[in-house]
mmCIF file of C-alpha atoms and ligand atoms in Angstrom:
data_model
loop_
_atom_site.group_PDB
_atom_site.id
_atom_site.type_symbol
_atom_site.label_atom_id
_atom_site.label_comp_id
_atom_site.label_asym_id
_atom_site.label_seq_id
_atom_site.Cartn_x
_atom_site.Cartn_y
_atom_site.Cartn_z
ATOM 1 C CA MET A 1 -3.951 -5.118 30.309
ATOM 2 C CA THR A 2 -0.968 -7.053 30.260
ATOM 3 C CA SER A 3 -2.461 -10.428 30.745
ATOM 4 C CA ARG A 4 -4.374 -9.490 27.466
ATOM 5 C CA TYR A 5 -0.911 -9.202 26.261
ATOM 6 C CA SER A 6 -0.481 -12.622 27.709
ATOM 7 C CA ARG A 7 -2.638 -14.608 25.807
ATOM 8 C CA ASP A 8 -1.790 -13.553 22.410
ATOM 9 C CA ILE A 9 1.524 -14.087 22.756
ATOM 10 C CA ASN A 10 1.527 -17.376 24.233
ATOM 11 C CA LYS A 11 -0.091 -18.639 21.533
ATOM 12 C CA CYS A 12 3.059 -18.560 20.007
ATOM 13 C CA VAL A 13 4.587 -21.857 19.111
ATOM 14 C CA ARG A 14 7.995 -21.178 18.292
ATOM 15 C CA CYS A 15 7.819 -21.279 14.131
ATOM 16 C CA GLY A 16 9.837 -19.434 13.912
ATOM 17 C CA ARG A 17 7.927 -17.618 10.445
ATOM 18 C CA CYS A 18 7.970 -14.035 12.037
ATOM 19 C CA LYS A 19 11.630 -13.344 11.455
ATOM 20 C CA THR A 20 12.820 -14.703 7.692
ATOM 21 C CA LEU A 21 11.194 -11.222 6.733
ATOM 22 C CA CYS A 22 12.447 -9.720 9.708
ATOM 23 C CA PRO A 23 14.083 -6.818 8.910
ATOM 24 C CA THR A 24 16.643 -6.519 11.754
ATOM 25 C CA TYR A 25 17.129 -10.076 11.838
ATOM 26 C CA ALA A 26 18.774 -10.179 8.380
ATOM 27 C CA ALA A 27 20.677 -7.484 9.576
ATOM 28 C CA ALA A 28 22.017 -8.229 12.139
ATOM 29 C CA PRO A 29 21.166 -12.652 12.673
ATOM 30 C CA SER A 30 20.676 -12.999 16.650
ATOM 31 C CA GLU A 31 17.733 -14.119 17.883
ATOM 32 C CA MET A 32 17.397 -11.150 20.595
ATOM 33 C CA THR A 33 17.190 -9.451 17.531
ATOM 34 C CA GLY A 34 14.901 -10.853 15.296
ATOM 35 C CA ALA A 35 10.512 -11.071 16.016
ATOM 36 C CA ARG A 36 9.750 -14.148 17.913
ATOM 37 C CA GLY A 37 13.126 -14.131 20.037
ATOM 38 C CA ARG A 38 11.535 -10.874 21.343
ATOM 39 C CA LEU A 39 7.779 -12.534 21.595
ATOM 40 C CA ARG A 40 10.137 -14.540 23.629
ATOM 41 C CA LEU A 41 12.031 -11.295 25.901
ATOM 42 C CA LEU A 42 7.808 -9.826 25.898
ATOM 43 C CA GLN A 43 6.198 -12.738 27.071
ATOM 44 C CA GLY A 44 8.847 -12.924 30.870
ATOM 45 C CA LEU A 45 8.788 -8.817 30.814
ATOM 46 C CA PHE A 46 4.897 -9.266 31.157
ATOM 47 C CA GLU A 47 5.143 -11.940 33.225
ATOM 48 C CA GLY A 48 7.369 -10.760 35.774
ATOM 49 C CA LYS A 49 10.975 -12.890 34.736
ATOM 50 C CA TYR A 50 13.095 -10.485 33.374
ATOM 51 C CA LEU A 51 13.403 -7.094 34.693
ATOM 52 C CA PRO A 52 13.943 -4.388 32.001
ATOM 53 C CA THR A 53 17.236 -3.464 32.410
ATOM 54 C CA ARG A 54 18.556 -1.149 29.738
ATOM 55 C CA GLN A 55 20.046 -4.586 27.839
ATOM 56 C CA LEU A 56 15.967 -5.581 26.940
ATOM 57 C CA ASN A 57 15.316 -1.901 26.022
ATOM 58 C CA GLN A 58 17.622 -2.413 23.706
ATOM 59 C CA HIS A 59 16.889 -5.780 22.362
ATOM 60 C CA ILE A 60 12.914 -4.763 22.299
ATOM 61 C CA ASN A 61 14.143 -0.994 20.429
ATOM 62 C CA SER A 62 16.385 -2.884 18.128
ATOM 63 C CA CYS A 63 13.029 -3.372 16.323
ATOM 64 C CA ILE A 64 12.182 -0.703 13.603
ATOM 65 C CA LEU A 65 8.196 -1.783 13.019
ATOM 66 C CA CYS A 66 7.709 -2.421 10.223
ATOM 67 C CA GLY A 67 4.977 -5.475 11.004
ATOM 68 C CA ALA A 68 6.910 -7.817 8.519
ATOM 69 C CA CYS A 69 6.544 -10.671 11.541
ATOM 70 C CA ASN A 70 2.307 -9.512 11.962
ATOM 71 C CA ARG A 71 2.167 -10.368 8.230
ATOM 72 C CA SER A 72 3.693 -13.713 8.345
ATOM 73 C CA CYS A 73 2.969 -15.462 11.761
ATOM 74 C CA PRO A 74 0.251 -17.943 10.633
ATOM 75 C CA LEU A 75 -1.362 -17.827 13.894
ATOM 76 C CA GLY A 76 -2.386 -13.981 13.833
ATOM 77 C CA ILE A 77 -0.231 -13.067 17.078
ATOM 78 C CA ASP A 78 -0.314 -9.690 16.755
ATOM 79 C CA LEU A 79 3.341 -8.504 17.638
ATOM 80 C CA MET A 80 3.387 -5.020 16.652
ATOM 81 C CA GLU A 81 0.910 -4.318 19.842
ATOM 82 C CA ALA A 82 2.971 -6.523 22.085
ATOM 83 C CA LEU A 83 6.183 -4.765 21.216
ATOM 84 C CA TYR A 84 3.442 -0.672 21.951
ATOM 85 C CA HIS A 85 3.031 -2.865 24.893
ATOM 86 C CA GLY A 86 6.376 -3.845 25.579
ATOM 87 C CA LYS A 87 7.738 0.104 24.940
ATOM 88 C CA ALA A 88 4.749 0.955 27.312
ATOM 89 C CA VAL A 89 6.077 -1.034 29.938
ATOM 90 C CA LEU A 90 9.880 -0.474 29.837
ATOM 91 C CA LYS A 91 10.048 2.838 28.960
ATOM 92 C CA ARG A 92 8.828 3.571 32.904
ATOM 93 C CA SER A 93 13.210 2.718 33.523
ATOM 94 C CA ASP A 94 14.802 4.242 30.541
ATOM 95 C CA ARG A 95 15.740 7.651 31.958
ATOM 96 C CA ARG A 96 18.334 7.595 28.534
ATOM 97 C CA GLY A 97 15.072 7.743 26.170
ATOM 98 C CA ALA A 98 14.146 10.485 27.613
ATOM 99 C CA LEU A 99 15.929 13.467 26.107
ATOM 100 C CA LEU A 100 14.469 12.285 22.930
ATOM 101 C CA ARG A 101 10.538 11.274 25.201
ATOM 102 C CA SER A 102 10.525 14.784 25.634
ATOM 103 C CA LEU A 103 11.749 16.412 22.477
ATOM 104 C CA THR A 104 9.219 14.511 20.417
ATOM 105 C CA LYS A 105 7.019 15.977 22.999
ATOM 106 C CA MET A 106 7.241 19.637 22.720
ATOM 107 C CA SER A 107 7.810 19.269 18.466
ATOM 108 C CA VAL A 108 4.208 17.442 18.366
ATOM 109 C CA ALA A 109 3.076 20.516 20.926
ATOM 110 C CA TRP A 110 3.987 23.327 18.622
ATOM 111 C CA PRO A 111 5.100 21.682 15.407
ATOM 112 C CA ASP A 112 5.363 25.487 13.887
ATOM 113 C CA MET A 113 7.666 26.285 15.920
ATOM 114 C CA ALA A 114 9.371 23.963 16.317
ATOM 115 C CA TYR A 115 9.571 23.290 12.342
ATOM 116 C CA LYS A 116 10.238 27.706 12.477
ATOM 117 C CA ALA A 117 14.147 26.640 14.417
ATOM 118 C CA ALA A 118 14.872 23.961 12.714
ATOM 119 C CA ARG A 119 14.701 26.279 9.108
ATOM 120 C CA MET A 120 16.649 28.372 11.239
ATOM 121 C CA GLY A 121 19.449 25.547 12.421
ATOM 122 C CA GLN A 122 19.283 23.923 8.694
ATOM 123 C CA ARG A 123 23.081 25.981 8.236
ATOM 124 C CA SER A 124 24.201 26.061 10.916
ATOM 125 C CA VAL A 125 23.679 23.512 13.992
ATOM 126 C CA PHE A 126 21.871 20.398 11.290
ATOM 127 C CA PRO A 127 25.553 19.987 9.417
ATOM 128 C CA ALA A 128 27.713 19.686 12.894
ATOM 129 C CA LEU A 129 25.236 17.554 14.046
ATOM 130 C CA VAL A 130 24.552 15.207 11.171
ATOM 131 C CA ARG A 131 28.294 14.898 11.207
ATOM 132 C CA MET A 132 27.848 13.877 14.523
ATOM 133 C CA GLY A 133 25.947 11.162 13.085
ATOM 134 C CA ILE A 134 22.388 12.688 15.820
ATOM 135 C CA ILE A 135 20.791 12.938 13.069
ATOM 136 C CA PRO A 136 20.145 12.139 9.784
ATOM 137 C CA ALA A 137 20.251 14.165 6.814
ATOM 138 C CA LEU A 138 17.930 16.891 5.862
ATOM 139 C CA PRO A 139 16.928 18.217 2.854
ATOM 140 C CA GLU A 140 16.924 21.800 2.422
ATOM 141 C CA LEU A 141 13.608 22.868 4.593
ATOM 142 C CA PRO A 142 10.760 24.310 2.001
ATOM 143 C CA GLU A 143 9.615 29.087 3.446
ATOM 144 C CA SER A 144 5.946 27.170 4.003
ATOM 145 C CA PRO A 145 4.919 24.085 5.348
ATOM 146 C CA LEU A 146 2.454 22.850 2.825
ATOM 147 C CA ARG A 147 -0.685 23.416 5.264
ATOM 148 C CA MET A 148 -2.106 26.287 7.428
ATOM 149 C CA THR A 149 -5.136 26.072 8.515
ATOM 150 C CA GLU A 150 -8.407 24.940 6.622
ATOM 151 C CA GLN A 151 -8.305 25.189 2.828
ATOM 152 C CA VAL A 152 -10.204 23.821 -0.066
ATOM 153 C CA PHE A 153 -8.442 22.937 -3.513
ATOM 154 C CA LYS A 154 -12.622 23.174 -5.181
ATOM 155 C CA THR A 155 -12.423 21.873 -9.561
ATOM 156 C CA GLN A 156 -12.996 23.744 -12.329
ATOM 157 C CA MET A 157 -15.271 21.537 -13.856
ATOM 158 C CA LYS A 158 -18.251 19.378 -11.411
ATOM 159 C CA LYS A 159 -16.900 18.113 -8.921
ATOM 160 C CA LYS A 160 -16.488 13.873 -8.646
ATOM 161 C CA GLY A 161 -16.212 13.769 -5.920
ATOM 162 C CA ARG A 162 -13.907 14.746 -2.373
ATOM 163 C CA VAL A 163 -11.143 13.584 -1.046
ATOM 164 C CA ALA A 164 -9.575 14.497 2.584
ATOM 165 C CA VAL A 165 -5.513 14.659 2.333
ATOM 166 C CA PHE A 166 -3.801 13.895 6.333
ATOM 167 C CA THR A 167 -0.401 14.912 5.058
ATOM 168 C CA GLY A 168 1.755 14.508 7.717
ATOM 169 C CA CYS A 169 4.426 15.428 9.182
ATOM 170 C CA SER A 170 6.626 15.303 7.108
ATOM 171 C CA ILE A 171 4.778 15.760 4.016
ATOM 172 C CA ASN A 172 3.417 19.089 5.632
ATOM 173 C CA TYR A 173 6.864 20.173 6.845
ATOM 174 C CA ILE A 174 9.843 18.404 4.614
ATOM 175 C CA PHE A 175 8.240 18.423 0.626
ATOM 176 C CA PRO A 176 5.002 19.817 0.924
ATOM 177 C CA HIS A 177 5.853 20.105 -3.173
ATOM 178 C CA LEU A 178 4.722 16.451 -2.437
ATOM 179 C CA GLY A 179 1.226 17.351 -1.562
ATOM 180 C CA GLU A 180 0.644 19.587 -4.212
ATOM 181 C CA SER A 181 1.164 17.191 -6.166
ATOM 182 C CA LEU A 182 -1.191 15.369 -4.861
ATOM 183 C CA ILE A 183 -4.135 18.009 -4.923
ATOM 184 C CA HIS A 184 -2.850 19.174 -8.817
ATOM 185 C CA VAL A 185 -3.984 15.575 -9.788
ATOM 186 C CA LEU A 186 -6.972 15.403 -7.928
ATOM 187 C CA ASN A 187 -8.140 18.190 -8.754
ATOM 188 C CA ARG A 188 -7.067 17.340 -12.138
ATOM 189 C CA LEU A 189 -9.468 14.927 -12.498
ATOM 190 C CA PHE A 190 -12.174 17.180 -11.074
ATOM 191 C CA TYR A 191 -11.839 16.020 -7.005
ATOM 192 C CA GLU A 192 -12.560 18.639 -5.352
ATOM 193 C CA VAL A 193 -9.755 18.674 -1.499
ATOM 194 C CA ILE A 194 -9.686 20.078 1.546
ATOM 195 C CA LEU A 195 -6.567 20.311 4.397
ATOM 196 C CA PRO A 196 -8.939 20.329 7.260
ATOM 197 C CA LYS A 197 -8.114 22.418 10.084
ATOM 198 C CA GLY A 198 -6.591 20.589 13.599
ATOM 199 C CA GLU A 199 -5.269 17.872 11.832
ATOM 200 C CA THR A 200 -2.091 17.489 14.165
ATOM 201 C CA CYS A 201 0.669 14.138 13.872
ATOM 202 C CA CYS A 202 -1.167 10.777 13.024
ATOM 203 C CA GLY A 203 0.587 10.027 17.015
ATOM 204 C CA SER A 204 3.155 6.893 14.951
ATOM 205 C CA PRO A 205 6.115 8.491 16.668
ATOM 206 C CA PHE A 206 4.312 8.484 19.820
ATOM 207 C CA ARG A 207 3.664 4.567 20.678
ATOM 208 C CA GLY A 208 7.816 3.974 18.307
ATOM 209 C CA LEU A 209 8.896 5.633 22.129
ATOM 210 C CA GLY A 210 6.623 3.434 23.850
ATOM 211 C CA MET A 211 4.250 7.279 24.773
ATOM 212 C CA GLU A 212 0.617 5.420 24.081
ATOM 213 C CA ASP A 213 -0.753 8.569 26.200
ATOM 214 C CA GLU A 214 -0.467 11.304 23.972
ATOM 215 C CA ALA A 215 -0.313 9.191 20.566
ATOM 216 C CA VAL A 216 -4.014 7.890 22.270
ATOM 217 C CA ARG A 217 -4.568 11.710 22.149
ATOM 218 C CA GLN A 218 -3.472 12.458 19.119
ATOM 219 C CA ALA A 219 -6.175 9.708 17.985
ATOM 220 C CA LYS A 220 -8.670 11.148 19.351
ATOM 221 C CA LYS A 221 -7.818 14.529 17.692
ATOM 222 C CA ASN A 222 -7.992 13.252 14.072
ATOM 223 C CA TYR A 223 -10.471 10.627 14.446
ATOM 224 C CA GLU A 224 -12.514 14.154 14.821
ATOM 225 C CA VAL A 225 -10.907 15.706 12.926
ATOM 226 C CA PHE A 226 -11.572 13.561 9.662
ATOM 227 C CA SER A 227 -14.466 11.404 10.667
ATOM 228 C CA ARG A 228 -16.756 14.804 10.899
ATOM 229 C CA LEU A 229 -15.804 14.990 7.015
ATOM 230 C CA LYS A 230 -17.916 14.113 3.918
ATOM 231 C CA VAL A 231 -15.436 12.355 1.586
ATOM 232 C CA ASP A 232 -14.815 9.227 -0.178
ATOM 233 C CA ALA A 233 -11.523 8.843 0.289
ATOM 234 C CA ILE A 234 -9.219 10.208 2.588
ATOM 235 C CA LEU A 235 -5.368 9.988 1.620
ATOM 236 C CA SER A 236 -2.005 11.108 3.077
ATOM 237 C CA LEU A 237 1.095 10.972 1.083
ATOM 238 C CA CYS A 238 2.495 8.452 4.020
ATOM 239 C CA PRO A 239 2.218 4.801 4.992
ATOM 240 C CA THR A 240 3.069 5.599 7.893
ATOM 241 C CA CYS A 241 0.069 7.729 8.668
ATOM 242 C CA THR A 242 -1.972 5.929 6.698
ATOM 243 C CA MET A 243 -1.833 2.365 8.540
ATOM 244 C CA THR A 244 -2.171 4.307 11.954
ATOM 245 C CA LEU A 245 -5.597 5.960 10.290
ATOM 246 C CA LYS A 246 -7.104 3.027 8.939
ATOM 247 C CA TYR A 247 -5.153 0.204 11.138
ATOM 248 C CA GLU A 248 -4.136 1.178 14.638
ATOM 249 C CA TYR A 249 -7.253 4.119 15.482
ATOM 250 C CA PRO A 250 -9.186 1.308 16.306
ATOM 251 C CA LYS A 251 -6.530 -0.745 18.723
ATOM 252 C CA MET A 252 -5.881 2.449 20.080
ATOM 253 C CA ILE A 253 -8.644 4.446 20.248
ATOM 254 C CA GLY A 254 -11.621 1.441 19.504
ATOM 255 C CA LYS A 255 -13.020 3.559 15.431
ATOM 256 C CA GLY A 256 -10.256 3.545 12.873
ATOM 257 C CA LEU A 257 -10.672 6.224 10.307
ATOM 258 C CA ASP A 258 -11.843 3.450 7.408
ATOM 259 C CA LYS A 259 -11.917 5.898 4.334
ATOM 260 C CA ALA A 260 -7.864 6.746 4.972
ATOM 261 C CA MET A 261 -6.058 4.409 1.616
ATOM 262 C CA ASP A 262 -2.780 4.023 0.005
ATOM 263 C CA ILE A 263 -2.861 7.218 -3.257
ATOM 264 C CA SER A 264 -2.196 3.988 -5.091
ATOM 265 C CA THR A 265 -4.942 2.658 -3.960
ATOM 266 C CA PHE A 266 -7.508 5.688 -5.187
ATOM 267 C CA PHE A 267 -5.740 5.448 -8.041
ATOM 268 C CA ILE A 268 -5.795 1.852 -9.644
ATOM 269 C CA ASP A 269 -8.995 2.481 -11.273
ATOM 270 C CA LYS A 270 -8.721 6.483 -12.057
ATOM 271 C CA LEU A 271 -5.281 6.360 -14.790
ATOM 272 C CA ASP A 272 -5.612 4.177 -17.921
ATOM 273 C CA HIS A 273 -2.131 3.634 -20.033
ATOM 274 C CA THR A 274 0.306 5.453 -21.393
ATOM 275 C CA ASP A 275 3.244 5.596 -22.167
ATOM 276 C CA MET A 276 4.506 8.452 -21.803
ATOM 277 C CA ILE A 277 7.892 8.242 -19.409
ATOM 278 C CA GLN A 278 10.303 6.378 -20.687
ATOM 279 C CA LYS A 279 12.782 5.139 -17.624
ATOM 280 C CA LYS A 280 14.033 1.979 -16.445
ATOM 281 C CA ALA A 281 12.774 2.302 -12.729
ATOM 282 C CA ILE A 282 12.727 0.116 -8.949
ATOM 283 C CA PHE A 283 9.796 0.458 -7.092
ATOM 284 C CA HIS A 284 11.191 0.325 -3.503
ATOM 285 C CA ASP A 285 8.389 -1.303 -0.426
ATOM 286 C CA PRO A 286 7.864 1.035 2.197
ATOM 287 C CA CYS A 287 7.017 -1.386 4.621
ATOM 288 C CA HIS A 288 4.371 0.564 5.886
ATOM 289 C CA LEU A 289 2.368 -0.564 2.397
ATOM 290 C CA SER A 290 3.332 -3.235 1.919
ATOM 291 C CA PHE A 291 3.195 -5.604 5.556
ATOM 292 C CA GLY A 292 1.202 -2.688 7.488
ATOM 293 C CA LEU A 293 -1.402 -1.913 4.308
ATOM 294 C CA GLY A 294 -0.991 -5.211 2.441
ATOM 295 C CA VAL A 295 -0.145 -2.553 -0.929
ATOM 296 C CA SER A 296 2.683 -3.618 -3.822
ATOM 297 C CA THR A 297 0.312 -4.937 -6.774
ATOM 298 C CA GLU A 298 -1.516 -0.920 -7.218
ATOM 299 C CA PRO A 299 1.699 1.103 -7.375
ATOM 300 C CA ARG A 300 3.461 -1.591 -9.810
ATOM 301 C CA GLU A 301 0.852 -1.920 -11.768
ATOM 302 C CA ILE A 302 0.308 2.525 -12.343
ATOM 303 C CA ILE A 303 4.979 2.658 -12.634
ATOM 304 C CA LYS A 304 3.963 0.213 -16.191
ATOM 305 C CA ARG A 305 1.326 1.888 -16.994
ATOM 306 C CA ALA A 306 3.095 4.995 -17.232
ATOM 307 C CA GLY A 307 5.221 3.180 -19.644
ATOM 308 C CA VAL A 308 8.159 2.852 -17.029
ATOM 309 C CA GLU A 309 9.430 -0.728 -17.205
ATOM 310 C CA LEU A 310 10.159 -2.195 -14.052
ATOM 311 C CA VAL A 311 13.343 -3.954 -12.639
ATOM 312 C CA GLY A 312 14.068 -4.814 -9.488
ATOM 313 C CA PRO A 313 12.343 -7.368 -7.298
ATOM 314 C CA ALA A 314 9.200 -8.391 -6.504
ATOM 315 C CA GLN A 315 9.629 -6.949 -3.010
ATOM 316 C CA SER A 316 11.848 -4.950 -1.942
ATOM 317 C CA GLY A 317 13.486 -4.793 1.839
ATOM 318 C CA CYS A 318 13.772 -2.899 4.492
ATOM 319 C CA CYS A 319 15.610 1.174 4.604
ATOM 320 C CA GLY A 320 16.081 0.850 7.725
ATOM 321 C CA PHE A 321 14.931 4.845 8.415
ATOM 322 C CA GLY A 322 11.860 3.862 10.365
ATOM 323 C CA GLY A 323 11.356 7.687 11.593
ATOM 324 C CA LEU A 324 13.379 7.666 14.885
ATOM 325 C CA PHE A 325 15.019 4.717 14.493
ATOM 326 C CA CYS A 326 17.372 5.262 12.142
ATOM 327 C CA MET A 327 19.195 8.072 14.969
ATOM 328 C CA SER A 328 18.836 5.529 18.072
ATOM 329 C CA ASN A 329 19.630 1.966 15.887
ATOM 330 C CA LYS A 330 22.685 4.255 13.690
ATOM 331 C CA GLU A 331 24.649 1.028 13.032
ATOM 332 C CA LEU A 332 21.494 -1.308 12.060
ATOM 333 C CA SER A 333 19.940 1.692 9.996
ATOM 334 C CA VAL A 334 23.523 1.515 8.105
ATOM 335 C CA GLU A 335 23.581 -1.734 7.751
ATOM 336 C CA MET A 336 19.839 -2.261 6.118
ATOM 337 C CA LEU A 337 20.434 0.945 4.170
ATOM 338 C CA ARG A 338 23.352 -0.350 3.127
ATOM 339 C CA GLU A 339 21.385 -3.730 1.312
ATOM 340 C CA ARG A 340 19.379 -1.923 -0.111
ATOM 341 C CA LYS A 341 22.629 0.496 -1.915
ATOM 342 C CA ALA A 342 23.554 -2.653 -3.546
ATOM 343 C CA THR A 343 19.956 -4.297 -5.173
ATOM 344 C CA ILE A 344 19.396 -0.486 -6.590
ATOM 345 C CA GLU A 345 23.555 -0.152 -8.046
ATOM 346 C CA THR A 346 23.289 -3.886 -9.120
ATOM 347 C CA SER A 347 19.679 -3.089 -11.149
ATOM 348 C CA ALA A 348 19.465 -1.488 -15.217
ATOM 349 C CA ALA A 349 17.319 1.113 -12.658
ATOM 350 C CA ASP A 350 17.897 5.249 -14.189
ATOM 351 C CA THR A 351 15.155 5.790 -11.364
ATOM 352 C CA VAL A 352 13.938 4.817 -7.922
ATOM 353 C CA ILE A 353 10.720 4.767 -6.611
ATOM 354 C CA THR A 354 8.579 4.488 -3.791
ATOM 355 C CA SER A 355 5.205 6.127 -1.828
ATOM 356 C CA CYS A 356 6.595 7.362 1.765
ATOM 357 C CA PRO A 357 9.036 10.716 2.610
ATOM 358 C CA GLY A 358 10.519 8.675 5.195
ATOM 359 C CA CYS A 359 12.361 6.241 2.260
ATOM 360 C CA ILE A 360 13.477 9.062 -0.479
ATOM 361 C CA MET A 361 14.933 11.270 3.423
ATOM 362 C CA GLN A 362 16.458 7.891 4.121
ATOM 363 C CA LEU A 363 17.550 6.451 1.109
ATOM 364 C CA SER A 364 19.071 9.535 -0.709
ATOM 365 C CA ARG A 365 21.260 9.360 1.862
ATOM 366 C CA THR A 366 22.860 6.899 -0.101
ATOM 367 C CA VAL A 367 21.180 6.831 -3.641
ATOM 368 C CA THR A 368 22.934 9.647 -5.301
ATOM 369 C CA ASP A 369 23.423 8.580 -8.683
ATOM 370 C CA ARG A 370 19.572 8.147 -10.110
ATOM 371 C CA PRO A 371 17.158 10.227 -8.534
ATOM 372 C CA VAL A 372 14.683 8.662 -5.523
ATOM 373 C CA ILE A 373 11.140 9.740 -6.403
ATOM 374 C CA HIS A 374 7.486 9.407 -4.667
ATOM 375 C CA LEU A 375 4.829 7.496 -6.795
ATOM 376 C CA ILE A 376 3.184 11.170 -6.678
ATOM 377 C CA GLU A 377 4.952 12.506 -8.783
ATOM 378 C CA LEU A 378 5.757 9.927 -11.589
ATOM 379 C CA ILE A 379 1.848 9.756 -11.943
ATOM 380 C CA GLU A 380 1.877 13.829 -12.199
ATOM 381 C CA ASP A 381 3.814 14.107 -14.431
ATOM 382 C CA ALA A 382 2.936 11.123 -16.517
ATOM 383 C CA PHE A 383 -0.839 11.171 -16.448
ATOM 384 C CA TYR A 384 -1.295 14.379 -15.887
ATOM 385 C CA PHE A 385 0.755 17.104 -17.853
ATOM 386 C CA ARG A 386 1.583 15.195 -20.371
ATOM 387 C CA GLY A 387 -1.729 12.908 -20.697
ATOM 388 C CA GLU A 388 -4.366 15.803 -20.078
ATOM 389 C CA GLU A 389 -2.355 16.879 -23.482
ATOM 390 C CA GLN A 390 -3.589 14.270 -25.913
ATOM 391 C CA GLY A 391 -6.753 13.876 -23.701
ATOM 392 C CA LEU A 392 -4.865 9.596 -22.221
ATOM 393 C CA LEU A 393 -6.964 10.736 -18.838
ATOM 394 C CA PHE A 394 -10.248 9.421 -18.481
HETATM 395 S S1 LIG B 401 8.565 -5.474 13.616
HETATM 396 FE FE1 LIG B 401 10.182 -5.645 12.085
HETATM 397 S S2 LIG B 401 12.036 -5.916 13.233
HETATM 398 FE FE2 LIG B 401 10.515 -5.636 14.221
HETATM 399 S S3 LIG B 401 10.340 -6.930 15.360
HETATM 400 FE FE3 LIG B 401 9.375 -7.509 13.719
HETATM 401 S S4 LIG B 401 10.445 -8.136 11.985
HETATM 402 FE FE4 LIG B 401 10.982 -7.455 13.522
HETATM 403 S S1 LIG B 402 4.758 -16.897 13.170
HETATM 404 FE FE1 LIG B 402 3.705 -16.703 14.964
HETATM 405 S S2 LIG B 402 3.979 -18.269 15.654
HETATM 406 FE FE2 LIG B 402 5.327 -18.445 14.160
HETATM 407 S S3 LIG B 402 7.553 -18.457 16.392
HETATM 408 FE FE3 LIG B 402 7.083 -15.833 15.475
HETATM 409 S S4 LIG B 402 4.894 -14.990 16.710
HETATM 410 FE FE4 LIG B 402 5.109 -17.565 17.316
#
């Protein structure tokens, strides 16, 4: 198994292109916190030259798994798969991460119980943990999650098609109103929506912790549920989930959910121009949207069609969230966030738009003088509520 990764890594010519976009290298410039250096360490680990020491663990686990290196390597080396495999090898000697791995396993096995416990603790335990810097600030948890059992949302008129929504854990338990917005917009575009019974965590948090067997189990369950549906698309409001279903499942279980796509890819040919929203906005690119799915023009095009003036860079950097990364690599995460805050503050934007629940949580920690919203909120506002009244929908 390991030799498969070694063969890929051995193609590396050390050109260093992968580290030019590596956000952890930008935040803490050192060969060991950059993509090329990590690859070299993994090579030594896989070939038995390096021992799985705590230091080696730290270097590999200081990677946020953004995927920028994969996109930039001219030789097509799959650095992400090597990193996942490296984490799986290192996990065996990483006792310090055992608690986090157990908690993640329990939360995924009993998500409703974890959610209820989190709701109970959000006014007592959480504030103390946030003050101690152990967990990031969480928004107030909703009274109930989005998905309970199988739910089908029918259209009022003849349907144009059928779409499955992969809610993902953060939309389901933290931001269900965003999921409701997506269902709303799809229904108004005459798409029947299904939230199937049996969806489970996409498996990405497990991969990030080196828990490959657990991740594969999740992938098999979700594949079983979603591949049987007769739908035009599988949409998620979280690009990490979409990337995992579409591009990582084939590497994990040999088959992926091809119909998984980002909402901007699905909506790009379904929303006409309007100039209803008079705003100046900056778009924050979630890493797994731009690097994982290769999507960056469609959300910007949709934003412009809504009448919003786009300001800021053509491509933003990583916000430093990375799921569990912001807890295990606090300093790096804060440094990466500082950069984003500076870019936003010096822009003329009155709103920050992104399309990832994790980025919303992270950016909201520091951007408090203007709203940070999900793209679906803009779509709902610009193209549905007001657009519908004026016949702007197709
Ligand atoms: S995944 Fe991102 S943080 Fe990790 S090595 Fe690659 S570019 Fe750097
Ligand atoms: S871009 Fe590819 S070939 Fe160049 S150093 Fe990185 S992994 Fe090696």
